[in-house]
PDB file of C-alpha atoms and ligand atoms in Angstrom:
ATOM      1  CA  UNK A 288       1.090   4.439  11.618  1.00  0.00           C
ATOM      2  CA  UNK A 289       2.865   5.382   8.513  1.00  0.00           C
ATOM      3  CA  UNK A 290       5.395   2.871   7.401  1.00  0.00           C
ATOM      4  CA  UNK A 291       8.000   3.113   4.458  1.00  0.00           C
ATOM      5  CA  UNK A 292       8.816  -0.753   3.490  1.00  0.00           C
ATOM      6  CA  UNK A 293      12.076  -0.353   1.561  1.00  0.00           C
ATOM      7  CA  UNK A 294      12.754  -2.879  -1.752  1.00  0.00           C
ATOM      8  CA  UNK A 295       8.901  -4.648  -2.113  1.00  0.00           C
ATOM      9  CA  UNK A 296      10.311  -4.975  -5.665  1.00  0.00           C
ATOM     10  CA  UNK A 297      13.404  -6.323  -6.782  1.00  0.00           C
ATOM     11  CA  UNK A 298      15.056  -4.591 -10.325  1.00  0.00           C
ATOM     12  CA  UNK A 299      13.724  -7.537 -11.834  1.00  0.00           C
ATOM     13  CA  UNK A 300      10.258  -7.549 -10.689  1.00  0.00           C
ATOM     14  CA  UNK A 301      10.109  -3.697 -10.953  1.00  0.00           C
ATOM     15  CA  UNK A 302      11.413  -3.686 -14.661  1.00  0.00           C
ATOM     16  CA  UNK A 303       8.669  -5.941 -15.802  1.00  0.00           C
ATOM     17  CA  UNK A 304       6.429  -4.325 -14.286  1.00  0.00           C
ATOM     18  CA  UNK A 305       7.718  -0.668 -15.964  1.00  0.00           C
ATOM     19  CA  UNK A 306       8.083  -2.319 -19.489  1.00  0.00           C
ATOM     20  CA  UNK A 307       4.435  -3.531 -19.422  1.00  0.00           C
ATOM     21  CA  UNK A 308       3.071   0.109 -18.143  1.00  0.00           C
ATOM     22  CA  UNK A 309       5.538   1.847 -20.478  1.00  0.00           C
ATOM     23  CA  UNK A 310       3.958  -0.145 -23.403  1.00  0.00           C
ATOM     24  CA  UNK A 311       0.395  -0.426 -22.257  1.00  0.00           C
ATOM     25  CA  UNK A 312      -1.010   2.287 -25.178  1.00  0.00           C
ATOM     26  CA  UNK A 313      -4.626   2.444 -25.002  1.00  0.00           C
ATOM     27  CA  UNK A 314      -5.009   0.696 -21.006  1.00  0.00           C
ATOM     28  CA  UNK A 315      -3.852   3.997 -20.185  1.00  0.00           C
ATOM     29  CA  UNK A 316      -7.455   5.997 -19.237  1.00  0.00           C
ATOM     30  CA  UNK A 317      -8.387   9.099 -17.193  1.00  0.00           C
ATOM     31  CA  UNK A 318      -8.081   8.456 -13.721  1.00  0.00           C
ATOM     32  CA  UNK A 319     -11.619   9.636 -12.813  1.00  0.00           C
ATOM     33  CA  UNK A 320     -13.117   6.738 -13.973  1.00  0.00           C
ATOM     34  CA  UNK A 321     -12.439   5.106 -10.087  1.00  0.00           C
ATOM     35  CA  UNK A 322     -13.006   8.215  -8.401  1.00  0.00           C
ATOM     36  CA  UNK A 323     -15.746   8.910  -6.074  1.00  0.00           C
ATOM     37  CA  UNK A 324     -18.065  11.920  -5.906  1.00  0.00           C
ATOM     38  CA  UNK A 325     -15.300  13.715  -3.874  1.00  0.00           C
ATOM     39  CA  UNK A 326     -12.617  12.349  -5.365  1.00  0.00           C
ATOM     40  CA  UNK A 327     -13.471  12.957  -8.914  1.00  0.00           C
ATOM     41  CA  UNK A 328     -13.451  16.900  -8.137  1.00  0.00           C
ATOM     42  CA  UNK A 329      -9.503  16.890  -7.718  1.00  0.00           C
ATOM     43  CA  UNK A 330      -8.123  14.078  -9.074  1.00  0.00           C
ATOM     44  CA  UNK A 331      -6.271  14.589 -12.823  1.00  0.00           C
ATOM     45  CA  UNK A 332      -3.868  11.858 -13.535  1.00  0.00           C
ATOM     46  CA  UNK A 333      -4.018   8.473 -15.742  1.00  0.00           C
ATOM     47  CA  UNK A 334      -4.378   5.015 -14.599  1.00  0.00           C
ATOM     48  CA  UNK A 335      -4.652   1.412 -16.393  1.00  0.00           C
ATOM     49  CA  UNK A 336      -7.872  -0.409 -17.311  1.00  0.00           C
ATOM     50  CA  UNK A 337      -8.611  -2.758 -14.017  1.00  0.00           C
ATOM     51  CA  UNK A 338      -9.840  -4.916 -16.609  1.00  0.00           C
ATOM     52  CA  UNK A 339      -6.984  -4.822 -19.240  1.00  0.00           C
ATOM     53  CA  UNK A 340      -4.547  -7.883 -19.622  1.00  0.00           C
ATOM     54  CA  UNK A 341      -1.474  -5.500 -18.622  1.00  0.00           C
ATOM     55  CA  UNK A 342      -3.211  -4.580 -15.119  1.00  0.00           C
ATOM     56  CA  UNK A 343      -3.564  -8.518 -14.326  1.00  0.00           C
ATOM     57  CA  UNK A 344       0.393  -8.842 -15.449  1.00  0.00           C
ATOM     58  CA  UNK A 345       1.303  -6.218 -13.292  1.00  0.00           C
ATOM     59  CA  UNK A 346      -1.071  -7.501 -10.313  1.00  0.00           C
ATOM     60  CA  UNK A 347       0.427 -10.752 -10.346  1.00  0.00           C
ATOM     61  CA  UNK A 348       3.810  -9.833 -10.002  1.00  0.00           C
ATOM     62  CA  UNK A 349       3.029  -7.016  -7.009  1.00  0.00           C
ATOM     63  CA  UNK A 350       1.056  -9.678  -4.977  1.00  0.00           C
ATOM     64  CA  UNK A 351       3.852 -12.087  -5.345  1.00  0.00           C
ATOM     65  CA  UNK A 352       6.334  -9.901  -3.997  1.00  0.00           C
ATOM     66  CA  UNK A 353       3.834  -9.293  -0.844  1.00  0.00           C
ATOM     67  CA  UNK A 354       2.902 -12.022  -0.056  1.00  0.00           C
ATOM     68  CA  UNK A 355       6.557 -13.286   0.534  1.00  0.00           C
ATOM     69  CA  UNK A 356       7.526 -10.051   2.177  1.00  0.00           C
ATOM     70  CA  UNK A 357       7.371 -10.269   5.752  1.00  0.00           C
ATOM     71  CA  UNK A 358       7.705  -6.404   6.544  1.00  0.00           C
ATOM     72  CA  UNK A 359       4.400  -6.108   4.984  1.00  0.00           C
ATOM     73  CA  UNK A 360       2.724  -8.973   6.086  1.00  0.00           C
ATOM     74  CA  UNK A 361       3.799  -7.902   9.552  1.00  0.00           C
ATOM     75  CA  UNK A 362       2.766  -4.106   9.011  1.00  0.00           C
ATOM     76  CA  UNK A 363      -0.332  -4.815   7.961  1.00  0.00           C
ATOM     77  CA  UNK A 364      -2.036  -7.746   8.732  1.00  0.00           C
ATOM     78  CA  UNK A 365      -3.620  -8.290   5.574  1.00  0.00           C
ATOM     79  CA  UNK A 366      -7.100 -10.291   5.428  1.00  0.00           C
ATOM     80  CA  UNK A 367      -7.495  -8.888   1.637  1.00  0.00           C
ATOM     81  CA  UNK A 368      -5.499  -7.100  -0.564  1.00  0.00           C
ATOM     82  CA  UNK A 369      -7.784  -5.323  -3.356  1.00  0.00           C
ATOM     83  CA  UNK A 370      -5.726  -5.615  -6.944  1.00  0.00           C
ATOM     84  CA  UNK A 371      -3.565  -3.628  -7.650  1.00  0.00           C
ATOM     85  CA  UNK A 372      -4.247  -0.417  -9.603  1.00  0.00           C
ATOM     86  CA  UNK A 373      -1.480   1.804 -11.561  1.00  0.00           C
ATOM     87  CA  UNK A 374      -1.617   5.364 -12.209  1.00  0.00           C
ATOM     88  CA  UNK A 375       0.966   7.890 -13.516  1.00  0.00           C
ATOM     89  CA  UNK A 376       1.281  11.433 -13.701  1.00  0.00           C
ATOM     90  CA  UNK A 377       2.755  13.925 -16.285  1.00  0.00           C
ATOM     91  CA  UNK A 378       3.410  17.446 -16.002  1.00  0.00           C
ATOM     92  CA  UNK A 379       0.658  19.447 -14.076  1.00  0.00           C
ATOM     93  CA  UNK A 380      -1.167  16.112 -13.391  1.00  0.00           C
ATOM     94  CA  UNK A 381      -2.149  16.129  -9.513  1.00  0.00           C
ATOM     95  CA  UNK A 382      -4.475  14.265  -7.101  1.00  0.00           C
ATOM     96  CA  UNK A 383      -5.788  16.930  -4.622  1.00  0.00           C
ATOM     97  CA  UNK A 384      -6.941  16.554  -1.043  1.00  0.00           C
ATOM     98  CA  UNK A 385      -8.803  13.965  -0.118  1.00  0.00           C
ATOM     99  CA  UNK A 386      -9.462  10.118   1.841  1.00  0.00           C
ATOM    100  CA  UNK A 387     -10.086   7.390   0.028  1.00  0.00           C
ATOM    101  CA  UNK A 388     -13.444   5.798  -0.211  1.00  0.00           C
ATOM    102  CA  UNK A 389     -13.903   3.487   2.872  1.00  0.00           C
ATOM    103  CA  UNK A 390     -15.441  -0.025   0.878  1.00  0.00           C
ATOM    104  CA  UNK A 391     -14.471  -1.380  -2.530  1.00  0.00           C
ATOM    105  CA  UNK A 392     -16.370  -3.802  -4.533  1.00  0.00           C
ATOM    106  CA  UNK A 393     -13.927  -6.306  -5.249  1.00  0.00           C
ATOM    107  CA  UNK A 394     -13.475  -6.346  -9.544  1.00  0.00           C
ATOM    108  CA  UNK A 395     -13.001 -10.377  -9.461  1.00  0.00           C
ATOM    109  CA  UNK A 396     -15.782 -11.755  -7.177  1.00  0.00           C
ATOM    110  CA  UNK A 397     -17.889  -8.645  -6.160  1.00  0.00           C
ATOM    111  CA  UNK A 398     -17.243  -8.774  -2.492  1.00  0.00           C
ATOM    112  CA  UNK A 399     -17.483  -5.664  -0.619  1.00  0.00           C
ATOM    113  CA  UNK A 400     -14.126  -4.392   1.059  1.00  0.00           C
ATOM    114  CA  UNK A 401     -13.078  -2.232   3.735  1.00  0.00           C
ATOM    115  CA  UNK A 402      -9.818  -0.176   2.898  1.00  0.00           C
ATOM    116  CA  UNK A 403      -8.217  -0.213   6.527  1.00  0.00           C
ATOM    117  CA  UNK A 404      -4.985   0.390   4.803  1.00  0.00           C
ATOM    118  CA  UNK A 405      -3.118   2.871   1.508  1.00  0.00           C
ATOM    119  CA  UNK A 406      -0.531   1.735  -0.033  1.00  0.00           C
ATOM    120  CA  UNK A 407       1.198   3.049  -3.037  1.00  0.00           C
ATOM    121  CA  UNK A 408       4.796   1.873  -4.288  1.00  0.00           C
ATOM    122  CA  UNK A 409       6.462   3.898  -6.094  1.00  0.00           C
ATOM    123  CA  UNK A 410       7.619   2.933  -9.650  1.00  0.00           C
ATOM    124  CA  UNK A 411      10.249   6.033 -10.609  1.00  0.00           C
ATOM    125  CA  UNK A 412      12.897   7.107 -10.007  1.00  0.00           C
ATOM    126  CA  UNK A 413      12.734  10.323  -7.641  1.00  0.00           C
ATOM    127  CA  UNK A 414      15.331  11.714  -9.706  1.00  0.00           C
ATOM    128  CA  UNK A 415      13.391  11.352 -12.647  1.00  0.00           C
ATOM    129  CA  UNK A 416      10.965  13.493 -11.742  1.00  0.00           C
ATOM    130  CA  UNK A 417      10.430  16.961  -9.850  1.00  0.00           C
ATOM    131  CA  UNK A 418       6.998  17.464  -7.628  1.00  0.00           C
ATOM    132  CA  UNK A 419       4.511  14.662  -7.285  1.00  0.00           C
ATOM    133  CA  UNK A 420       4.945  14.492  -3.558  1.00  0.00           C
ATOM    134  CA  UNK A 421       2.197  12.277  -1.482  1.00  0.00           C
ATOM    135  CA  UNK A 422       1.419  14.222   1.017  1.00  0.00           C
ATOM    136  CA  UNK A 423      -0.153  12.728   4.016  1.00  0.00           C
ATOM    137  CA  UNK A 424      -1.884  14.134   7.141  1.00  0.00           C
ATOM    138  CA  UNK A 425      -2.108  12.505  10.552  1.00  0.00           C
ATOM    139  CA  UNK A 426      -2.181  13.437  14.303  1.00  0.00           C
ATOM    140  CA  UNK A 427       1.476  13.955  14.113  1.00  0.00           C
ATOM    141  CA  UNK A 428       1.178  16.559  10.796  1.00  0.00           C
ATOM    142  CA  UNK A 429       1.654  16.347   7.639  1.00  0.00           C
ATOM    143  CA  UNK A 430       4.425  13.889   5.802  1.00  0.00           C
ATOM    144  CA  UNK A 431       5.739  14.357   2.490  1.00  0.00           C
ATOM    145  CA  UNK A 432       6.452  10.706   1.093  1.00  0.00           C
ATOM    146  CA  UNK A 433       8.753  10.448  -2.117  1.00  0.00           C
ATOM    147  CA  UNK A 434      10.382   7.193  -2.261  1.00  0.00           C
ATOM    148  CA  UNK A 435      12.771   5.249  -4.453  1.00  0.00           C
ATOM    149  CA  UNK A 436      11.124   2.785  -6.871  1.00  0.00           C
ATOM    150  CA  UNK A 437      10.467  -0.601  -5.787  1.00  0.00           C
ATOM    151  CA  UNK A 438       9.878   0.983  -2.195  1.00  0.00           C
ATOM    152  CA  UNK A 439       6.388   1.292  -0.878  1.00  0.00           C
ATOM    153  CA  UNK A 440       4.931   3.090   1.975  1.00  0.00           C
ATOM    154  CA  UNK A 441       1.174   2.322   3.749  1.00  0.00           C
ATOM    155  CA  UNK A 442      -0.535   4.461   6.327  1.00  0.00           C
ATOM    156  CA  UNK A 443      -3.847   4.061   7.662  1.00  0.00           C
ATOM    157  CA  UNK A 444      -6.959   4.289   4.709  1.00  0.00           C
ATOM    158  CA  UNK A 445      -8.377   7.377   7.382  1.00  0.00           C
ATOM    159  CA  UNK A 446      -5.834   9.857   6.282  1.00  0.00           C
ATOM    160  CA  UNK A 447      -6.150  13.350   4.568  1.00  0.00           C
ATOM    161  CA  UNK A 448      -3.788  12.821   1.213  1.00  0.00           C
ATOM    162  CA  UNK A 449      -2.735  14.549  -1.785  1.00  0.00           C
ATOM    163  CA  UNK A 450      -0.169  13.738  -4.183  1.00  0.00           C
ATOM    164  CA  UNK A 451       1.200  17.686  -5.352  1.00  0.00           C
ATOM    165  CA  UNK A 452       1.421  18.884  -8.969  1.00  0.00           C
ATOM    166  CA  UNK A 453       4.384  16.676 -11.124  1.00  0.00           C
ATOM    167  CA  UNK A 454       6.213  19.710 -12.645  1.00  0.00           C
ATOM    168  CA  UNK A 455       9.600  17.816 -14.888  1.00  0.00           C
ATOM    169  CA  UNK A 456       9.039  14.076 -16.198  1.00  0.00           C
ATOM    170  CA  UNK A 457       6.459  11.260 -14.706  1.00  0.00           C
ATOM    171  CA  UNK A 458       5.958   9.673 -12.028  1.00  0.00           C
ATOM    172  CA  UNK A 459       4.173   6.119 -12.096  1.00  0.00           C
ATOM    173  CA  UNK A 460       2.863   4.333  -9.267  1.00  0.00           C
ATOM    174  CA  UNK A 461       1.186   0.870  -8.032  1.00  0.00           C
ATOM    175  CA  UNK A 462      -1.630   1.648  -5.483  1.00  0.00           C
ATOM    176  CA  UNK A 463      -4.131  -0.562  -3.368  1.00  0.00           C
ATOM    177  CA  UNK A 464      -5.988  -0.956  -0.385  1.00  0.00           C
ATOM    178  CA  UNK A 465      -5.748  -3.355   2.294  1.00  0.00           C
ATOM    179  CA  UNK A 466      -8.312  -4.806   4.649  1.00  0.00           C
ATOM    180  CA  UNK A 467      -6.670  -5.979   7.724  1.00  0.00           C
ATOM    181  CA  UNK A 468      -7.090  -8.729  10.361  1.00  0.00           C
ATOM    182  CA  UNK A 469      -6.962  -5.308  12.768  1.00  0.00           C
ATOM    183  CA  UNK A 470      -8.918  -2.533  11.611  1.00  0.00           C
ATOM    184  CA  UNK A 471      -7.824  -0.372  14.166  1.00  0.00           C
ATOM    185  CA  UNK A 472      -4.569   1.314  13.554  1.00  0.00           C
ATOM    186  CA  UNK A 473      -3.162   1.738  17.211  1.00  0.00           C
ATOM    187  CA  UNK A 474      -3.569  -2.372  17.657  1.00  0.00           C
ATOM    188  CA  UNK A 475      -2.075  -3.010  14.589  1.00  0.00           C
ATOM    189  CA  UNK A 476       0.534  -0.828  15.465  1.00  0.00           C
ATOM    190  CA  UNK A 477       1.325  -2.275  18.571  1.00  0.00           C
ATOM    191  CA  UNK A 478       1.012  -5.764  16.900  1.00  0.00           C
ATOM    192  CA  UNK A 479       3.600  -4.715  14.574  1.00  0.00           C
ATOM    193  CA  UNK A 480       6.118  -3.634  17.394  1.00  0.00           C
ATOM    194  CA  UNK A 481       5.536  -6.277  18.943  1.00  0.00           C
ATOM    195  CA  UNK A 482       6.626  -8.708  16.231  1.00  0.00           C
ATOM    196  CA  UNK A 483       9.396  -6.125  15.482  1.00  0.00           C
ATOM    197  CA  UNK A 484      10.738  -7.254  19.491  1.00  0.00           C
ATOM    198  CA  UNK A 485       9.653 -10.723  18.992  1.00  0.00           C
ATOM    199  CA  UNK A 486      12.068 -11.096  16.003  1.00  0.00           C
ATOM    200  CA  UNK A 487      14.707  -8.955  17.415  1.00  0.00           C
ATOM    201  CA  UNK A 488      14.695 -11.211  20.105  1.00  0.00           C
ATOM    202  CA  UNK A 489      14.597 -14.219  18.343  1.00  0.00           C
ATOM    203  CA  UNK A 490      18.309 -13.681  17.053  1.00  0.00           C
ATOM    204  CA  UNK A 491      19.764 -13.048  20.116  1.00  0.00           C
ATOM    205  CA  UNK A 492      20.015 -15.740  23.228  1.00  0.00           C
ATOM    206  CA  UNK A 493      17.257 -13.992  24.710  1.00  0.00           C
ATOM    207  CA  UNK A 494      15.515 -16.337  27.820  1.00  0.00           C
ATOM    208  CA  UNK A 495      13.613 -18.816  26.485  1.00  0.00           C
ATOM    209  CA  UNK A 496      10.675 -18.535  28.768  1.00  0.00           C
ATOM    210  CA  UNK A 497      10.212 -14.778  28.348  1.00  0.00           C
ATOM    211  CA  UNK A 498      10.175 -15.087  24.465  1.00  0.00           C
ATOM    212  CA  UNK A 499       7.427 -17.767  24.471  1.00  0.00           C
ATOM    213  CA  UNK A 500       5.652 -16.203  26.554  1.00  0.00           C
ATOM    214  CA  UNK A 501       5.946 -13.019  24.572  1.00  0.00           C
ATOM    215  CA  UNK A 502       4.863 -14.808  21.380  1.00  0.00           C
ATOM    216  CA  UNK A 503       1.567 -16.115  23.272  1.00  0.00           C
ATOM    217  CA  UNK A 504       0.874 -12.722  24.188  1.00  0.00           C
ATOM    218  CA  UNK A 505       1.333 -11.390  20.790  1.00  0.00           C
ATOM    219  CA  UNK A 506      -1.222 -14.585  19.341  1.00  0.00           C
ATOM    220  CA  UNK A 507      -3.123 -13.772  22.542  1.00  0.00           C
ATOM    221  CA  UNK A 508      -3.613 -10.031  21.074  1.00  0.00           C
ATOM    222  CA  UNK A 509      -4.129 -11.144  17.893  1.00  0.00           C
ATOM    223  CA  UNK A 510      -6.831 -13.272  18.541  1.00  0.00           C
ATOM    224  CA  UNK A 511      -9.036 -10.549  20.432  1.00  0.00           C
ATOM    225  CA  UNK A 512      -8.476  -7.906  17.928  1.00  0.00           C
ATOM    226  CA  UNK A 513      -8.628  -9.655  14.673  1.00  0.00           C
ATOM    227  CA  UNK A 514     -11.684 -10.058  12.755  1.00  0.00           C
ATOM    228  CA  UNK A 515     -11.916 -12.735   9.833  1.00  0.00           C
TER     229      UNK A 515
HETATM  230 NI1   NI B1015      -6.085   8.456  -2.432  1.00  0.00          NI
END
């Protein structure tokens, strides 16, 4: 299930978080230094020190904004979100084919994490910039994701995904991983249309009964699929 969750950031939020990445300087490294064996191969773009004081500035105002967003909270199921990482690519700078590594150590306490879910919100302007595409592959084909900044778009951790060559100006982006409360993606989906129904429903004089009993059935679900 690919999702595109429109507005995660407000122009507030998303300006801070541009005006500490514009003048981060030296946090700025080669992107290889997170990439795995396969990843390391094809990957040529920059991203911020995990460990710098500007990556924490920007992590706290991203997982602010998702934990109060209930699109994503809903979409995902998140048990934990790993920090945060920002990357940004200048001309020719591309991120080839490839899936992203399946645990993380966490960089705060060291615990080992299983990236059910991608995410990467989008911190330019499409207009700004020509190329840098993310391309992702699933049963359905292959989707080319280019989004407005602020918006964000997850899709499940298994895919095939490349993000193609920037050719005119740079494109920055906030990226993370997401173990969920559902690993599998085909539950969580139907979790999440669930909710989507349960909601709709909720704002219309739908029959009491049916709704509740709806909403057991969706905690019902939960509670046989989710793993804590
Ligand atoms: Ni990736």
């Amino acid at each position: 299930m690919l999702i595109a969750i429109p507005q995660v950031l407000d122009a507030q939020q998303l300006n801070a978080v541009r005006q500490l990445l514009d003048h981060a300087g030296p946090a700025w490294v080669d992107g290889r230094v997170t990439a795995g064996y396969q990843g390391a191969a094809v990957k040529f773009n920059q991203q911020i020190d995990e460990r710098s004081a500007v990556a924490q500035q920007c992590q706290q105002i991203i997982l602010e904004a998702l934990e109060r967003h209930p699109h994503f909270i809903s979409a995902a199921l998140p048990n934990t979100v790993y920090p945060p990482m920002f990357n940004r690519y200048g001309e020719g700078m591309t991120f080839g084919a490839h899936v992203d590594g399946s645990v993380r150590i966490h960089p705060h306490d060291g615990r080992k994490l299983r990236t059910d879910i991608s995410a990467t919100l989008f911190l330019s302007d499409p207009a700004s910039y020509d190329g840098g595409e993310l391309q992702i592959e699933d049963s359905y084909g292959m989707h080319a994701v280019k989004l407005a900044a602020g918006d964000m778009v997850i899709y499940p951790a298994t895919s095939l995904h490349q993000v193609t060559p920037v050719t005119r100006g740079v494109r920055a982006a906030c990226f993370f991983w997401v173990q969920s409360l559902v690993r599998d993606d085909t539950q969580r989906s139907i979790l999440f249309d669930m909710d989507n129904a349960i909601q709709k429903l909720n704002q219309t004089n739908a029959d009491e009964q049916a709704r509740r009993t709806l909403i057991g059935c969706y905690h019902n679900l939960m509670r046989q699929w989710s793993e804590i």
